[in-house]
Amino acid sequence: MSIVVLDKVSKTYRLSRLGSKSIREEMARMMKNLLPSSKGQAGSDEFYALKEVDLAIERGETVGFIGPNGSGKSTLLKLLARIIYPNHGKIMVGGSVASLIEVGAGFHPELTGRENIFLYGSIMGMKKAEVVKKFDRIVAFSEMEKFIDTPVKRYSSGMYVRLGFAVAAHINPAVLLVDEVLAVGDANFQSKCQQRIEELRRGGMTIAFVSHDMPAVERLCDRVAFISKGQLRAIGKPQDVISLYYNEVLFAKKSSTHLAQNNTGLAIESKTSLYGQEAEILSVKFYNGDGQETDTIAMGENLTVRLHYRTYTPIDDPVFEMLFYSPDDRLYSHLTTAINGEAINSLPDEGMVEFDCREFGLSPGIYKIDGIFSKRGSVAPYDLKPRQYILKVLPGKSVRGMFYMPQQWRLLPPNETINVQSADTNFV
Amino acid sequence: MSATAIEKEAKPDPLLATPPPPETESPEAELRNAVEWSDSIISHLKELTHHWELLQLTTQRELKIRYKQTALGAVWAVLQPLSLMLVFGIFFSYFAGMKGDTGMPYALFSYTGLLAWTFFSTALSFAIPSLITNSYVITKIYFPREIVPLSCVLAAFVDFLVAAVIFVGLLLFYHNEITINWNIFFVIPLMAIQLLFTIGVSFFLSAFTVLYRDVRYAMPLVIQVWMFATPILYSATKVKEKSETLYSLYMTLNPMAVIIDSYRKCIIQGLTPDLKFLGIAAAISILLVLASYKYFKHLEREFADLV
């Protein structure tokens, strides 16, 4: 049974009328509208924050909303929370709604923590008796016992948010709206917040959840809705929708620049290159577990990379390297035959080096890869292809956190000595 | 160190062990349409009573934050009308020889007017910009927005009651020169009418300020002009002596004039207020409250977009 139904909901803003204006501006606008020339433009500065969104959320379900910044996710939550109203369409909600759109938003700096708990609780729709009943639990959750009679203006921002979340986490609405609040506080408190949300969820609360934290979305949500440019692009199983999101948003933007040129010219040497005199890297190609060439693999999947080289002088003791960079140019992984491979004694003039990884560990996203061909111990490589190759990683054996690692789990029989085998990740 | 941290994280918080069941809704509970939310005053009032505790708390907050950081605290509520009374007493009565109505000590005469007027002007000066100053909540959480200006008016009303203690003292001090009788009970409907009128003006102007910020800057001037158009420092009978038609126009258009004149009549002079004008003032107040509440709720949907 649906608890939230949106029927062709649109929310528009007039770009020129954001915020309020003075009477003088208003008169100027009216005068302008009287002139025939500007009349037709009335709709042109209308901006659709949301456009004809149809959506139904079932009772007890947790729905995640993902999408790029400014796509309308938060607008949608604000509509559900009745903070703003749609210009068109209907929103039906079967019960009380509480929003964690910004925790602690109702706090007043001059009041003490104690006074604010009552005020904020009341704004969020709790009865006084209810707050009294839950007061000790709220304070314990926030870990703020010492400062509860201090005005909140003396609180640090972390303390502020902790108290805010503590109150909010103890309201008991039919529908809970959560907007990015999980990213608050230190790691310890964050995990506490996530744990609380998880518990509310298991307790049967309906939750609508906006986040950019894909692992959290995948873990917490029953369904995920992907919103782009004010429209509902897709809704369905978390993994499917998150993959679509990665494909459409993250990769689309990159492919228009980097990938396009790389797809056509993986082997094109740059004319200004200092490298490639004695030897060069001709191409780097990626293969998935089925042995098919690809530029996209899932996290935890088998990845094979073939590096095609050619030498122009005899070379002994070469080293091949690959460096994985995030789009913001942070080095995520540096893999080299100097450490992981066997020493190569005789190298054919032209050939392939294969890198094989049984369970690829980098988290979903897009990676730019350096290919390096050098002599062991030498500073100047024979060839360096900086950020030349692109690999896209989709969620696969997804877990929360920064990366995936190969693993084996088993239940040890009683009294057996601990002897857990590690998975083999060596290559070449 | 890290081991204890991990241990702490792994151990579930005993306080969290039992998630509460979600609010139980009857299975036949229908989806409420938040867009075409019933637009009648009755349903608005119903929702407001549902948030009664919030109104109480925000009113308390208004009072607390106003007096928390001041050394004199609630004394300020008294000080404003009292100091004005002394100043006016010295300049208007002593130097200019102005008099109140027959048999009324000027101090008592002016304090009656100033007390009632201070309530009105304090309420407006806090209520009118209240939606803008509270935008940080309005854009984040839903609750009936009328609570914001309403709590400002109620806080001013509490100030008014505090300042009235001095008024009772003055009444006792001058008890030989004034007539107190059963007519004093007119103060109860009078305060009700004034409260309604103040709420009406506050609803309208606070919502209007969200649309046009000009109101905020125009208000001090308007309040000042309005003060001189109200018999606070002078007697309404002075207007009557000049011209009967002007007087009836004056009393019809300015409910505050009727209210203050009536306070004086029923408390100090022991007279029945002019029921015709009082009736008009009451009618204006009620209509104003209804109309401005409707206007407020109509604009309410855009507040979060505009503030």
XYZ file of C-alpha atoms in Angstrom, chain A residues 96-98 124-126 130 134 167-176 196 200 203-205, chain B residues 19-25:
30
model
C 2.825 12.428 9.518
C 6.068 13.457 7.880
C 9.246 14.451 9.651
C 9.246 18.366 14.572
C 5.776 17.498 15.837
C 6.496 15.784 19.150
C 6.767 12.534 24.542
C 12.495 10.406 25.598
C 16.316 14.750 18.712
C 15.436 14.014 15.122
C 16.308 10.350 15.478
C 13.766 9.970 18.244
C 10.725 11.352 16.526
C 8.412 8.727 15.268
C 6.724 9.780 12.063
C 5.050 7.662 9.422
C 7.459 8.982 6.809
C 10.979 10.135 7.557
C 19.899 4.426 13.975
C 14.170 2.817 12.199
C 11.220 -1.028 12.682
C 9.039 -0.506 9.609
C 9.359 3.214 9.096
C 13.521 0.548 17.706
C 10.108 1.963 18.407
C 7.271 0.825 16.211
C 6.276 3.481 13.684
C 3.245 5.568 14.332
C 0.333 3.255 13.860
C -2.038 4.437 11.217
